[in-house]
Tab-separated table of C-alpha atoms in Angstrom:
chain	number	residue	atom	x	y	z
H	4	MET	CA	64.661	0.865	-21.181
H	5	ASP	CA	65.945	4.193	-19.913
H	6	LEU	CA	65.617	4.540	-16.125
H	7	ASP	CA	63.959	7.967	-16.500
H	8	VAL	CA	61.295	6.468	-18.738
H	9	VAL	CA	60.662	3.697	-16.206
H	10	ASN	CA	60.337	6.283	-13.438
H	11	MET	CA	57.906	8.286	-15.599
H	12	PHE	CA	55.657	5.246	-16.023
H	13	VAL	CA	55.822	4.457	-12.305
H	14	ILE	CA	54.871	8.027	-11.394
H	15	ALA	CA	52.104	8.112	-14.017
H	16	GLY	CA	50.767	4.767	-12.815
H	17	GLY	CA	50.791	5.960	-9.208
H	18	THR	CA	49.035	9.197	-10.169
H	19	LEU	CA	46.299	7.277	-11.980
H	20	ALA	CA	46.012	4.735	-9.182
H	21	ILE	CA	45.073	7.332	-6.564
H	22	PRO	CA	41.720	8.441	-8.103
H	23	ILE	CA	40.950	4.857	-9.117
H	24	LEU	CA	41.533	3.606	-5.564
H	25	ALA	CA	39.539	6.545	-4.188
H	26	PHE	CA	36.630	5.645	-6.461
H	27	VAL	CA	36.771	1.951	-5.501
H	28	ALA	CA	36.948	2.837	-1.802
H	29	SER	CA	33.992	5.202	-2.129
H	30	PHE	CA	32.010	2.553	-3.994
H	31	LEU	CA	32.712	-0.091	-1.359
H	32	LEU	CA	32.711	1.968	1.837
H	33	TRP	CA	30.578	5.056	1.174
H	34	PRO	CA	28.181	4.284	-1.701
H	35	SER	CA	25.722	6.934	-0.473
H	36	ALA	CA	28.403	9.634	-0.890
H	37	LEU	CA	29.056	8.386	-4.412
H	38	ILE	CA	25.340	8.699	-5.217
H	39	ARG	CA	25.308	12.332	-4.024
H	40	ILE	CA	28.384	13.100	-6.127
H	41	TYR	CA	26.691	11.457	-9.093
H	42	TYR	CA	23.647	13.763	-8.838
H	43	TRP	CA	25.884	16.796	-8.342
H	44	TYR	CA	27.872	15.939	-11.436
H	45	TRP	CA	24.723	15.245	-13.512
H	46	ARG	CA	23.174	18.575	-12.478
H	47	ARG	CA	26.343	20.421	-13.539
H	48	THR	CA	26.486	18.538	-16.826
H	49	LEU	CA	22.879	19.445	-17.658
H	50	GLY	CA	23.255	23.060	-16.531
H	51	MET	CA	20.852	22.774	-13.574
H	52	GLN	CA	21.597	25.208	-10.746
H	53	VAL	CA	20.395	24.785	-7.148
H	54	ARG	CA	18.757	27.730	-5.406
H	55	TYR	CA	16.738	28.429	-2.241
H	56	VAL	CA	13.759	30.715	-1.761
H	57	HIS	CA	11.809	31.549	1.415
H	58	HIS	CA	8.181	32.139	2.203
H	59	GLU	CA	8.304	33.708	5.647
H	60	ASP	CA	10.322	31.136	7.670
H	61	TYR	CA	9.701	28.258	5.255
H	62	GLN	CA	12.517	27.294	2.857
H	63	PHE	CA	12.054	25.780	-0.593
H	64	CYS	CA	14.972	24.142	-2.409
H	65	TYR	CA	14.860	23.877	-6.187
H	66	SER	CA	17.008	23.481	-9.265
H	67	PHE	CA	16.508	25.368	-12.493
H	68	ARG	CA	17.799	25.862	-16.008
H	69	GLY	CA	17.136	28.749	-18.356
H	70	ARG	CA	15.072	31.888	-17.854
H	71	PRO	CA	11.413	32.793	-18.403
H	72	GLY	CA	10.729	33.586	-22.060
H	73	HIS	CA	7.913	33.508	-24.584
H	74	LYS	CA	7.457	29.774	-23.970
H	75	PRO	CA	5.781	28.604	-20.714
H	76	SER	CA	8.054	27.843	-17.773
H	77	ILE	CA	7.866	24.215	-16.598
H	78	LEU	CA	7.539	23.352	-12.896
H	79	MET	CA	8.091	19.692	-11.987
H	80	LEU	CA	6.740	18.035	-8.824
H	81	HIS	CA	8.337	14.719	-7.860
H	82	GLY	CA	6.708	11.718	-6.228
H	83	PHE	CA	6.701	10.263	-2.727
H	84	SER	CA	10.145	9.991	-1.045
H	85	ALA	CA	11.964	11.251	-4.146
H	86	HIS	CA	13.656	14.616	-4.758
H	87	LYS	CA	14.220	17.257	-7.434
H	88	ASP	CA	17.054	15.286	-9.071
H	89	MET	CA	14.725	12.460	-10.106
H	90	TRP	CA	13.787	14.644	-13.113
H	91	LEU	CA	17.332	14.830	-14.497
H	92	SER	CA	16.812	11.899	-16.864
H	93	VAL	CA	13.922	13.806	-18.500
H	94	VAL	CA	15.697	17.191	-18.345
H	95	LYS	CA	18.457	15.635	-20.464
H	96	PHE	CA	16.044	15.377	-23.417
H	97	LEU	CA	14.222	18.699	-23.018
H	98	PRO	CA	15.256	21.692	-25.176
H	99	LYS	CA	17.750	23.994	-23.503
H	100	ASN	CA	15.694	27.069	-24.388
H	101	LEU	CA	12.943	26.024	-21.945
H	102	HIS	CA	12.797	27.457	-18.430
H	103	LEU	CA	12.784	24.382	-16.148
H	104	ILE	CA	12.229	24.285	-12.381
H	105	CYS	CA	12.407	21.128	-10.233
H	106	VAL	CA	11.387	21.703	-6.610
H	107	ASP	CA	11.857	19.502	-3.556
H	108	MET	CA	8.356	18.773	-2.272
H	109	PRO	CA	7.449	19.713	1.342
H	110	GLY	CA	9.714	17.907	3.819
H	111	HIS	CA	11.926	16.417	1.109
H	112	GLU	CA	15.673	16.992	0.617
H	113	GLY	CA	16.420	20.729	0.943
H	114	THR	CA	12.852	21.948	1.541
H	115	THR	CA	11.786	22.613	5.134
H	116	ARG	CA	10.591	19.645	7.181
H	117	SER	CA	8.403	20.630	10.122
H	118	SER	CA	6.395	18.498	12.517
H	119	LEU	CA	3.725	21.214	12.321
H	120	ASP	CA	3.420	21.084	8.534
H	121	ASP	CA	0.195	19.855	6.914
H	122	LEU	CA	1.370	16.960	4.733
H	123	SER	CA	-2.048	16.221	3.256
H	124	ILE	CA	-2.512	16.748	-0.477
H	125	ASP	CA	-4.369	20.016	0.242
H	126	GLY	CA	-1.578	21.128	2.569
H	127	GLN	CA	1.046	20.413	-0.094
H	128	VAL	CA	-1.004	22.321	-2.671
H	129	LYS	CA	-0.864	25.408	-0.446
H	130	ARG	CA	2.898	25.074	-0.050
H	131	ILE	CA	3.450	24.684	-3.802
H	132	HIS	CA	1.367	27.794	-4.428
H	133	GLN	CA	3.577	29.681	-1.979
H	134	PHE	CA	6.584	28.525	-4.005
H	135	VAL	CA	4.925	29.570	-7.280
H	136	GLU	CA	4.247	33.023	-5.855
H	137	CYS	CA	7.798	33.351	-4.501
H	138	LEU	CA	9.181	32.782	-8.017
H	139	LYS	CA	6.297	34.773	-9.593
H	140	LEU	CA	5.700	31.857	-11.964
H	141	ASN	CA	1.981	32.630	-12.153
H	142	LYS	CA	2.651	36.076	-13.649
H	143	LYS	CA	3.033	34.348	-17.034
H	144	PRO	CA	1.755	31.050	-18.484
H	145	PHE	CA	3.473	28.025	-16.948
H	146	HIS	CA	3.175	24.270	-17.273
H	147	LEU	CA	2.869	22.113	-14.150
H	148	ILE	CA	4.101	18.508	-14.261
H	149	GLY	CA	3.612	16.023	-11.448
H	150	THR	CA	4.232	12.323	-11.103
H	151	SER	CA	2.557	10.005	-8.573
H	152	MET	CA	2.133	12.045	-5.343
H	153	GLY	CA	3.373	15.112	-7.208
H	154	GLY	CA	0.770	14.487	-9.900
H	155	HIS	CA	-1.922	14.259	-7.250
H	156	VAL	CA	-0.807	17.633	-5.885
H	157	ALA	CA	-0.673	19.148	-9.396
H	158	GLY	CA	-4.184	17.933	-10.203
H	159	VAL	CA	-5.650	19.407	-7.021
H	160	TYR	CA	-3.647	22.617	-7.591
H	161	ALA	CA	-5.308	23.358	-10.947
H	162	PRO	CA	-8.945	24.128	-9.937
H	163	PRO	CA	-8.234	26.919	-7.411
H	164	TYR	CA	-5.285	28.365	-9.399
H	165	PRO	CA	-6.180	27.892	-13.101
H	166	ALA	CA	-4.778	31.172	-14.457
H	167	SER	CA	-2.169	30.686	-17.203
H	168	LEU	CA	-1.766	26.990	-16.375
H	169	SER	CA	-1.507	23.706	-18.268
H	170	LEU	CA	-0.925	20.272	-16.753
H	171	SER	CA	0.923	17.001	-17.277
H	172	LEU	CA	-0.156	14.344	-14.775
H	173	TRP	CA	1.719	11.037	-14.566
H	174	CYS	CA	0.586	7.834	-12.810
H	175	LEU	CA	-1.259	9.491	-9.963
H	176	GLN	CA	-4.544	7.961	-8.850
H	177	TYR	CA	-5.769	4.478	-8.194
H	178	SER	CA	-9.218	3.429	-9.364
H	179	THR	CA	-8.731	-0.342	-9.074
H	180	ASP	CA	-7.533	-2.305	-6.059
H	181	ASN	CA	-4.560	-4.071	-7.607
H	182	GLN	CA	-2.264	-6.369	-5.622
H	183	PHE	CA	-0.212	-3.453	-4.294
H	184	ILE	CA	-3.253	-1.462	-3.105
H	185	GLN	CA	-4.732	-4.543	-1.420
H	186	ARG	CA	-1.428	-5.082	0.387
H	187	LEU	CA	-1.458	-1.457	1.574
H	188	LYS	CA	-4.956	-1.842	2.979
H	189	GLU	CA	-3.867	-4.957	4.855
H	190	LEU	CA	-0.895	-3.062	6.303
H	191	GLN	CA	-3.167	-0.201	7.373
H	192	ASP	CA	-5.565	-2.609	9.055
H	193	SER	CA	-2.711	-4.308	10.914
H	194	ALA	CA	-0.931	-1.004	11.671
H	195	ALA	CA	2.292	-2.562	10.303
H	196	VAL	CA	3.783	0.736	9.185
H	197	GLU	CA	7.320	-0.713	9.263
H	198	LYS	CA	6.497	-2.904	6.246
H	199	ILE	CA	5.373	-0.312	3.694
H	200	PRO	CA	6.854	-1.528	0.362
H	201	LEU	CA	7.770	2.006	-0.765
H	202	ILE	CA	9.914	2.609	2.331
H	203	PRO	CA	12.817	0.126	2.129
H	204	SER	CA	15.259	-0.363	5.001
H	205	THR	CA	17.543	-3.031	3.478
H	206	PRO	CA	19.163	-3.553	0.061
H	207	GLU	CA	16.797	-6.490	-0.486
H	208	GLU	CA	13.754	-4.307	0.184
H	209	MET	CA	15.194	-1.621	-2.087
H	210	SER	CA	15.533	-4.167	-4.883
H	211	GLU	CA	11.918	-5.248	-4.336
H	212	MET	CA	10.758	-1.619	-4.474
H	213	LEU	CA	12.591	-1.022	-7.750
H	214	GLN	CA	10.987	-4.131	-9.216
H	215	LEU	CA	7.571	-2.969	-8.011
H	216	CYS	CA	7.967	0.469	-9.546
H	217	SER	CA	9.593	-0.561	-12.843
H	218	TYR	CA	8.505	-2.801	-15.686
H	219	VAL	CA	12.084	-2.783	-16.982
H	220	ARG	CA	14.266	-4.947	-14.759
H	221	PHE	CA	17.362	-2.922	-13.923
H	222	LYS	CA	20.421	-4.816	-12.677
H	223	VAL	CA	21.571	-2.708	-9.752
H	224	PRO	CA	24.818	-3.679	-7.944
H	225	GLN	CA	24.498	-4.557	-4.262
H	226	GLN	CA	26.690	-1.615	-3.221
H	227	ILE	CA	24.458	0.848	-5.087
H	228	LEU	CA	21.372	-0.683	-3.452
H	229	GLN	CA	23.084	-0.225	-0.088
H	230	GLY	CA	23.901	3.381	-0.972
H	231	LEU	CA	20.294	4.094	-1.951
H	232	VAL	CA	19.112	2.646	1.368
H	233	ASP	CA	21.719	4.581	3.367
H	234	VAL	CA	20.511	7.834	1.820
H	235	ARG	CA	16.885	7.068	2.702
H	236	ILE	CA	17.081	5.523	6.184
H	237	PRO	CA	17.506	8.821	8.101
H	238	HIS	CA	14.253	10.006	6.504
H	239	ASN	CA	12.157	6.839	6.826
H	240	ASN	CA	10.186	8.009	9.871
H	241	PHE	CA	9.150	11.103	7.928
H	242	TYR	CA	8.274	8.986	4.894
H	243	ARG	CA	6.032	6.774	7.035
H	244	LYS	CA	4.231	9.806	8.455
H	245	LEU	CA	3.812	11.288	4.978
H	246	PHE	CA	2.662	8.007	3.468
H	247	LEU	CA	-0.039	7.483	6.077
H	248	GLU	CA	-1.192	11.059	5.465
H	249	ILE	CA	-1.498	10.803	1.678
H	250	VAL	CA	-3.342	7.457	1.792
H	251	SER	CA	-5.727	8.669	4.511
H	252	GLU	CA	-9.381	9.422	3.734
H	253	LYS	CA	-8.602	13.155	3.719
H	254	SER	CA	-6.072	12.911	0.884
H	255	ARG	CA	-6.861	9.697	-0.974
H	256	TYR	CA	-9.910	11.046	-2.762
H	257	SER	CA	-8.945	14.715	-3.020
H	258	LEU	CA	-8.145	14.470	-6.738
H	259	HIS	CA	-11.277	12.403	-7.365
H	260	GLN	CA	-13.315	15.194	-5.780
H	261	ASN	CA	-11.607	17.871	-7.881
H	262	MET	CA	-10.907	16.311	-11.272
H	263	ASP	CA	-14.157	17.468	-12.906
H	264	LYS	CA	-13.202	21.019	-11.847
H	265	ILE	CA	-9.979	20.933	-13.884
H	266	LYS	CA	-10.600	23.252	-16.850
H	267	VAL	CA	-7.034	23.776	-18.086
H	268	PRO	CA	-5.400	21.794	-20.954
H	269	THR	CA	-4.256	18.525	-19.401
H	270	GLN	CA	-1.986	15.710	-20.500
H	271	ILE	CA	-2.136	12.281	-18.826
H	272	ILE	CA	0.906	9.990	-19.133
H	273	TRP	CA	0.791	6.485	-17.662
H	274	GLY	CA	2.777	3.274	-17.937
H	275	LYS	CA	0.571	0.415	-19.106
H	276	GLN	CA	2.345	-2.022	-16.784
H	277	ASP	CA	2.117	0.176	-13.664
H	278	GLN	CA	1.981	-2.140	-10.625
H	279	VAL	CA	1.614	0.665	-8.091
H	280	LEU	CA	-1.303	2.682	-9.496
H	281	ASP	CA	-3.444	0.847	-12.032
H	282	VAL	CA	-3.501	2.262	-15.556
H	283	SER	CA	-7.323	2.346	-15.446
H	284	GLY	CA	-6.884	5.607	-13.508
H	285	ALA	CA	-5.952	7.299	-16.798
H	286	ASP	CA	-9.346	6.488	-18.292
H	287	MET	CA	-11.140	7.759	-15.191
H	288	LEU	CA	-9.306	11.075	-15.394
H	289	ALA	CA	-9.898	11.377	-19.141
H	290	LYS	CA	-13.650	10.987	-18.658
H	291	SER	CA	-13.743	13.705	-16.008
H	292	ILE	CA	-11.355	16.321	-17.460
H	293	ALA	CA	-12.825	18.127	-20.458
H	294	ASN	CA	-9.650	19.238	-22.242
H	295	CYS	CA	-7.566	16.103	-21.777
H	296	GLN	CA	-5.063	14.120	-23.827
H	297	VAL	CA	-4.007	10.605	-22.737
H	298	GLU	CA	-0.712	8.874	-23.540
H	299	LEU	CA	-0.262	5.247	-22.436
H	300	LEU	CA	3.296	3.920	-22.622
H	301	GLU	CA	3.955	0.303	-23.578
H	302	ASN	CA	6.453	-1.746	-21.567
H	303	CYS	CA	6.532	0.869	-18.830
H	304	GLY	CA	5.673	0.725	-15.141
H	305	HIS	CA	5.181	3.365	-12.444
H	306	SER	CA	8.629	4.973	-12.843
H	307	VAL	CA	7.913	6.698	-16.145
H	308	VAL	CA	10.722	9.210	-15.536
H	309	MET	CA	13.330	6.487	-15.142
H	310	GLU	CA	12.017	4.032	-17.745
H	311	ARG	CA	10.976	6.282	-20.649
H	312	PRO	CA	12.674	9.677	-20.246
H	313	ARG	CA	13.209	10.404	-23.954
H	314	LYS	CA	9.624	9.510	-24.860
H	315	THR	CA	8.090	11.529	-22.038
H	316	ALA	CA	10.257	14.562	-22.865
H	317	LYS	CA	8.992	14.439	-26.458
H	318	LEU	CA	5.388	14.112	-25.267
H	319	ILE	CA	5.803	17.185	-23.050
H	320	VAL	CA	7.302	19.275	-25.874
H	321	ASP	CA	4.611	18.190	-28.350
H	322	PHE	CA	1.824	18.894	-25.871
H	323	LEU	CA	3.171	22.359	-25.040
H	324	ALA	CA	3.433	23.133	-28.753
H	325	SER	CA	-0.190	22.114	-29.323
H	326	VAL	CA	-1.414	24.198	-26.360
H	327	HIS	CA	0.668	27.190	-27.493
H	328	ASN	CA	-0.693	26.938	-31.063
H	329	THR	CA	-4.269	26.699	-29.779
H	330	ASP	CA	-3.782	29.808	-27.642
H	331	ASN	CA	-2.348	31.713	-30.623
H	332	ASN	CA	-5.278	30.691	-32.817
H	333	LYS	CA	-7.727	31.910	-30.159
H	334	LYS	CA	-5.996	35.304	-30.102
H	335	LEU	CA	-6.356	35.543	-33.897
H	336	ASP	CA	-10.070	34.653	-33.860
């Protein structure tokens, strides 16, 4: 073989080896950095742009795609200890002509974290309304989606701010003391806040949390589990404070006290195999909310976004179409 050809292959092999070695090193040594790059890349691929907006000295971080149009904008509120990027798996299956906004909830990711902030459900509702007003979302009809803690906030948001609003609430209230809820009560009684199952500090605890939240058993490599833990550990003290606030008497029953006041079109989505918040909560909400549609997902746990993104995206689109058609018919009457 010609020496020049050999040299070409050597150079090409060396060129390819550098990014491959960099990837392997990142995976082994800095898995948390790899996870951040992954979300960055996924946002770019899906056309989601990150922006910041301020209400006085308070900063909100959010991502968005599209612009307001004749269809309602969609605002998505994530759950406890998550962030705006958790919605990307659903965004992937939503039409590109929709105006989508995913906000970091108070104290999470790029949104301001303050020791003076009211982290109760009512306090978070006030913050989300500030965000809505900053973006002027309430000037036109918009659809509010929330899952788990975010769903709790969305449900309590609707009664005082019903104008031009429709709701999708996912896995958000417990009505039955399942095994997880009983364990939480035991932890509260013993003040063992270091052992909250939703706040992992080791790869093993992270694996247990994923199994708790998902009916589907994902095989997650040890290095990725470590990366997920590394990303969370600096925030665990905040998560503990927030968790104790949202399960306190002040917040725990706030949706229960407000659900019969919800008058806007509402969609309930729940995984039938939810081990965190029992699926019986869907029936309780349906009985209390007048204009309500319930969707129960088979073979799905608490992490509806992660387990059934395509299905939930379709349910959202179909629900919005039905609400939009109803509104148009009312205008014609």
